[in-house]
Amino acid sequence: MAMVSHTRDDRDDSRIVAASLEDAEAFGELFRRHAPRLHAYISRRLGRTLADDLVSETFTTAFRRRDRFDGRTDFGAWLWGIASNLIARHHRQETRMYRAFARTGVDPAEDAVAERASDRASAAALGPRLAKALASLRPQDRNAVLLLAWGEMSYAEIAAALDLPLGTVKAKIHRARIKLRSALPKEHNDG
Amino acid sequence: MDEMDALRQMRTALAQEEHPDRLALRTAWRSDPAPRRRRRGFTIPLVSVAATAAAAVTAVAVLAPGGSGDGVAPGHGGRGAASGNVLLAAATSAEKAPTGRYWHTETVIGQIYGVGKSAANSYEVDARQRSITWVGQDGKGSLAIVDELGHPVAAKDMIKWRQAGSPEMVDVPNPDGTGVVTQVEMSTQASRSPRTTPARPFDGDYFGLSAEQVAQLPTDAKALENTLLNLRGNWHAVSSTPEKQPIRSLRGAERTRALSEVASTLLSKAPAPPRVRAAAFRMLATLPGVKVGGTATDPMGRTGGVVSMPMVTTMPLGLYTAPKQLGTYERQWIIDPAGGRLLAIRDLVATPPHGSRALPPGDDGRPRRLRATDMPDRFLKTGEVASYQVFAVAEWTNTAPR
């Protein structure tokens, strides 16, 4: 008789979610696959310390609700949706950091990071202006445009993560981009 | 440069991705650091130590750490005249068990956690999870999970828990040894009823065997053993260099443990025909180190014959690259010879955990230690139940799944 065995790597995310209902250990693979990118994204929005907490909370929540993941949506989008809701709770903290950056030219989010000179140089010119504009965006518009710019997600993925119609996502991003563009100096406006 | 490019160049130092093991250590997302995050006592994966889990745990998926816990010391008494026949008697009964269109199981796994700072000032709680499966003749199944609430193990534990104010959440050490406290949600008068996940489809995978392959296993004990010896998996409890190998390449107690783990699955979760079950019982009777003797009561109050396995660690097979236990254990099966059923598996403390042991450095490069103070069973005494698995239902039936 042929002995078939499967290694965990072969399985797609939704299979692993299903397997994790019985074998909690299986969920660790999903952490391995998704945590690094999600952590980088949340770090960029809220700083690294809060990002540690929110990644933890996102996966704890996802693990607890894994029975409600029906596999019809992409697991990544579902996970980022949970994360987006958690980030939204820190809306005021996020806005305060943008404002402080705009006011002082020093980004509190990057406090803990050993910055390389190149980052500092490229960010220095436009960072505070962008931060000021980001602070003024509506929470959902900011969410959508940052999922695009920092989360490197497609419009369709953003729509799935935020559970919004595609058209709505496009409108939000369009609105946000106009506001951000107006914050840039004129010579940067022609791209 | 447009506004999107400008945005992408902002905070780039924060955009660098870290290795997941490193993140797992720092975020400790499984370990429930925030008070509002609650769980019901089950340890979710330890990515760092189980770095090899990706390839390793197919086997573990159908195997929970076992043992049955009624909190009572083992009935490991003398060998009765008929005791040697418990496995063979069970085999004969299993053979005659009815068949049906569905294989239906309900399994409860339990882990005992000590709550408190010292042995004198502590109590034990039992955290449980129940899984309910139905498998049809096409091998397709459904699975539902019930997260049951924790409860004090014995009357004396109940008294101490009440004296502590009947807390809804109790702090227990994290057996992952990360030093982060874990919580168990206790059953109280105010607590909600246990949450049941809706049943969902699952692929039967029984140590790499499909339901169809399980149905075609040999019905002769020796032939069954020979087939199982070809099963490939990671069969070590601890291995720093995990690789898949057939059970045949193992020797002594390790081989017996691997075969007995597969056998316990054939006698519980797997939709095995009655004659395959009978062969599994008979195979077990021939394995070196397996001892039969005494009777014991399982956590559901069912009495059966005791079968002891030759093992000292109960760490799941194929999962860990470093030791996770500081005690030694005895694994017992409780068997109903008349019904031909495996009733429960329980792990009794043989040597309570003590001291500590150096572990290989973690991903942060810092030395780590496994400490007895981090062990859930740190206050248990020899003979007490540390963890268990109860096969509440395991039957062929014509009743359709509800």
Coordinates of C-alpha atoms in Angstrom, one line a residue, chain A:
Chain A
M1 CA 0.0 0.0 0.0
A2 CA 1.3 3.4 -0.9
M3 CA 2.0 5.5 2.1
V4 CA 1.1 9.1 1.4
S5 CA 2.1 11.8 3.7
H6 CA 1.8 15.5 3.4
T7 CA 4.1 18.1 4.7
R8 CA 2.6 21.2 6.1
D9 CA 4.2 23.5 3.6
D10 CA 2.1 22.2 0.7
R11 CA -1.1 23.3 2.2
D12 CA -2.8 26.6 1.5
D13 CA -3.8 29.0 4.2
S14 CA -7.4 27.9 4.5
R15 CA -6.5 24.2 4.8
I16 CA -4.2 25.1 7.7
V17 CA -6.9 27.1 9.4
A18 CA -9.2 24.1 9.1
A19 CA -6.4 21.8 10.5
S20 CA -5.8 24.2 13.3
L21 CA -9.3 23.6 14.7
E22 CA -8.1 20.3 15.9
D23 CA -4.4 20.8 16.0
A24 CA -3.7 24.2 17.5
E25 CA -0.1 23.9 16.6
A26 CA -0.9 24.1 13.0
F27 CA -1.7 27.8 13.3
G28 CA 1.9 28.6 13.9
E29 CA 2.6 28.2 10.2
L30 CA 0.2 31.0 9.5
F31 CA 2.1 33.2 11.9
R32 CA 5.3 32.4 10.1
R33 CA 3.8 33.2 6.7
H34 CA 2.0 36.4 7.6
A35 CA 3.4 38.0 10.7
P36 CA 6.6 39.6 9.2
R37 CA 4.8 41.6 6.6
L38 CA 1.9 42.6 8.9
H39 CA 4.4 43.6 11.6
A40 CA 6.3 45.8 9.2
Y41 CA 3.1 47.5 8.1
I42 CA 1.8 48.1 11.6
S43 CA 5.3 49.3 12.7
R44 CA 5.1 51.9 10.0
R45 CA 1.8 53.2 11.1
L46 CA 2.2 53.0 14.9
G47 CA 5.8 52.4 15.7
R48 CA 7.5 49.2 16.7
T49 CA 6.4 48.8 20.3
L50 CA 2.7 49.1 19.5
A51 CA 3.2 46.9 16.5
D52 CA 4.5 44.0 18.7
D53 CA 1.3 44.3 20.7
L54 CA -1.0 44.5 17.8
V55 CA 0.5 41.6 15.9
S56 CA 0.1 39.6 19.0
E57 CA -3.5 40.7 19.4
T58 CA -4.3 40.2 15.7
F59 CA -3.1 36.6 15.8
T60 CA -4.7 35.9 19.1
T61 CA -8.0 37.2 17.7
A62 CA -7.6 35.3 14.4
F63 CA -6.8 32.1 16.3
R64 CA -9.8 32.5 18.6
R65 CA -12.1 33.3 15.6
R66 CA -10.6 30.7 13.3
D67 CA -13.8 28.7 13.3
R68 CA -15.5 31.7 11.7
F69 CA -13.1 31.9 8.8
D70 CA -15.1 30.2 6.1
G71 CA -12.4 30.1 3.4
R72 CA -14.4 32.2 0.9
T73 CA -12.2 35.2 1.4
D74 CA -8.4 35.1 1.3
F75 CA -6.9 34.4 4.7
G76 CA -4.5 37.2 4.3
A77 CA -7.3 39.7 3.6
W78 CA -9.2 38.4 6.6
L79 CA -6.2 38.7 8.9
W80 CA -5.4 42.2 7.6
G81 CA -9.0 43.1 8.2
I82 CA -8.7 42.1 11.9
A83 CA -5.4 44.1 12.1
S84 CA -7.1 47.1 10.5
N85 CA -9.8 47.1 13.1
L86 CA -7.2 47.0 15.8
I87 CA -5.2 49.8 14.2
A88 CA -8.3 51.9 14.1
R89 CA -8.6 51.8 17.8
H90 CA -5.3 53.6 17.9
H91 CA -6.4 56.3 15.5
R92 CA -5.7 59.1 18.0
Q93 CA -2.3 57.9 18.9
E94 CA -1.4 57.5 15.2
T95 CA -2.6 61.0 14.5
R96 CA -0.7 62.5 17.4
M97 CA 2.5 60.9 16.0
Y98 CA 1.9 62.4 12.6
R99 CA 1.3 65.8 14.1
A100 CA 4.4 65.6 16.3
F101 CA 6.5 64.7 13.3
A102 CA 5.0 67.6 11.3
R103 CA 5.6 70.0 14.1
T104 CA 9.1 68.9 15.2
G105 CA 10.6 67.2 12.1
V106 CA 11.4 64.2 14.3
D107 CA 9.2 61.2 13.8
P108 CA 8.2 59.6 17.1
A109 CA 7.3 56.4 15.3
E110 CA 11.0 55.9 14.4
D111 CA 12.3 56.7 17.8
A112 CA 13.2 53.2 18.6
V113 CA 14.8 52.4 15.3
A114 CA 18.5 52.7 14.7
E115 CA 18.0 54.9 11.6
R116 CA 20.3 54.8 8.7
A117 CA 21.4 58.2 7.4
S118 CA 19.8 57.5 4.0
D119 CA 16.3 57.0 5.5
R120 CA 16.7 60.2 7.4
A121 CA 17.8 62.1 4.4
S122 CA 15.0 60.9 2.1
A123 CA 12.4 61.3 4.7
A124 CA 13.5 64.7 5.9
A125 CA 12.3 66.8 3.1
L126 CA 8.8 65.5 2.7
G127 CA 8.1 63.5 5.8
P128 CA 6.7 66.3 8.0
R129 CA 4.5 67.6 5.2
L130 CA 3.1 64.2 4.5
A131 CA 2.6 63.5 8.1
K132 CA 0.6 66.6 8.5
A133 CA -1.6 65.6 5.6
L134 CA -2.0 62.0 6.9
A135 CA -3.1 63.5 10.3
S136 CA -5.9 65.3 8.5
L137 CA -7.3 62.3 6.6
R138 CA -10.5 60.6 7.6
P139 CA -9.6 57.3 9.4
Q140 CA -11.0 55.1 6.6
D141 CA -9.3 57.1 3.8
R142 CA -6.0 56.9 5.6
N143 CA -6.5 53.2 6.1
A144 CA -7.1 52.6 2.4
V145 CA -4.3 54.7 1.1
L146 CA -1.7 53.3 3.5
L147 CA -2.8 49.7 2.8
L148 CA -1.9 50.7 -0.8
A149 CA 1.3 52.5 -0.2
W150 CA 2.7 50.7 2.9
G151 CA 0.8 47.4 2.8
E152 CA 1.5 47.0 -0.9
M153 CA -2.0 45.6 -1.4
S154 CA -4.1 45.8 -4.5
Y155 CA -7.4 47.6 -4.6
A156 CA -9.2 44.3 -4.6
E157 CA -7.2 43.1 -1.6
I158 CA -7.9 46.3 0.3
A159 CA -11.6 46.0 -0.5
A160 CA -11.6 42.4 0.9
A161 CA -9.7 43.4 4.0
L162 CA -11.8 46.4 4.8
D163 CA -15.0 44.6 3.7
L164 CA -15.9 47.5 1.4
P165 CA -17.0 47.6 -2.2
L166 CA -14.2 48.1 -4.7
G167 CA -15.7 51.4 -5.9
T168 CA -15.7 52.8 -2.4
V169 CA -12.1 51.9 -1.9
K170 CA -11.1 53.6 -5.1
A171 CA -13.0 56.7 -4.1
K172 CA -11.3 56.8 -0.6
I173 CA -7.9 56.4 -2.1
H174 CA -8.6 59.0 -4.7
R175 CA -9.7 61.5 -2.1
A176 CA -6.7 60.7 0.1
R177 CA -4.3 61.1 -2.7
I178 CA -5.6 64.5 -3.6
K179 CA -5.1 65.7 -0.1
L180 CA -1.6 64.2 0.1
R181 CA -0.7 65.7 -3.2
S182 CA -1.7 69.2 -2.1
A183 CA 0.6 68.9 0.9
L184 CA 3.7 68.4 -1.4
P185 CA 5.6 71.3 -2.7
K186 CA 4.6 72.3 -6.2
E187 CA 7.7 70.9 -7.9
H188 CA 6.8 67.5 -6.7
N189 CA 3.3 67.7 -8.1
D190 CA 3.9 66.9 -11.7
G191 CA 4.5 63.1 -11.3

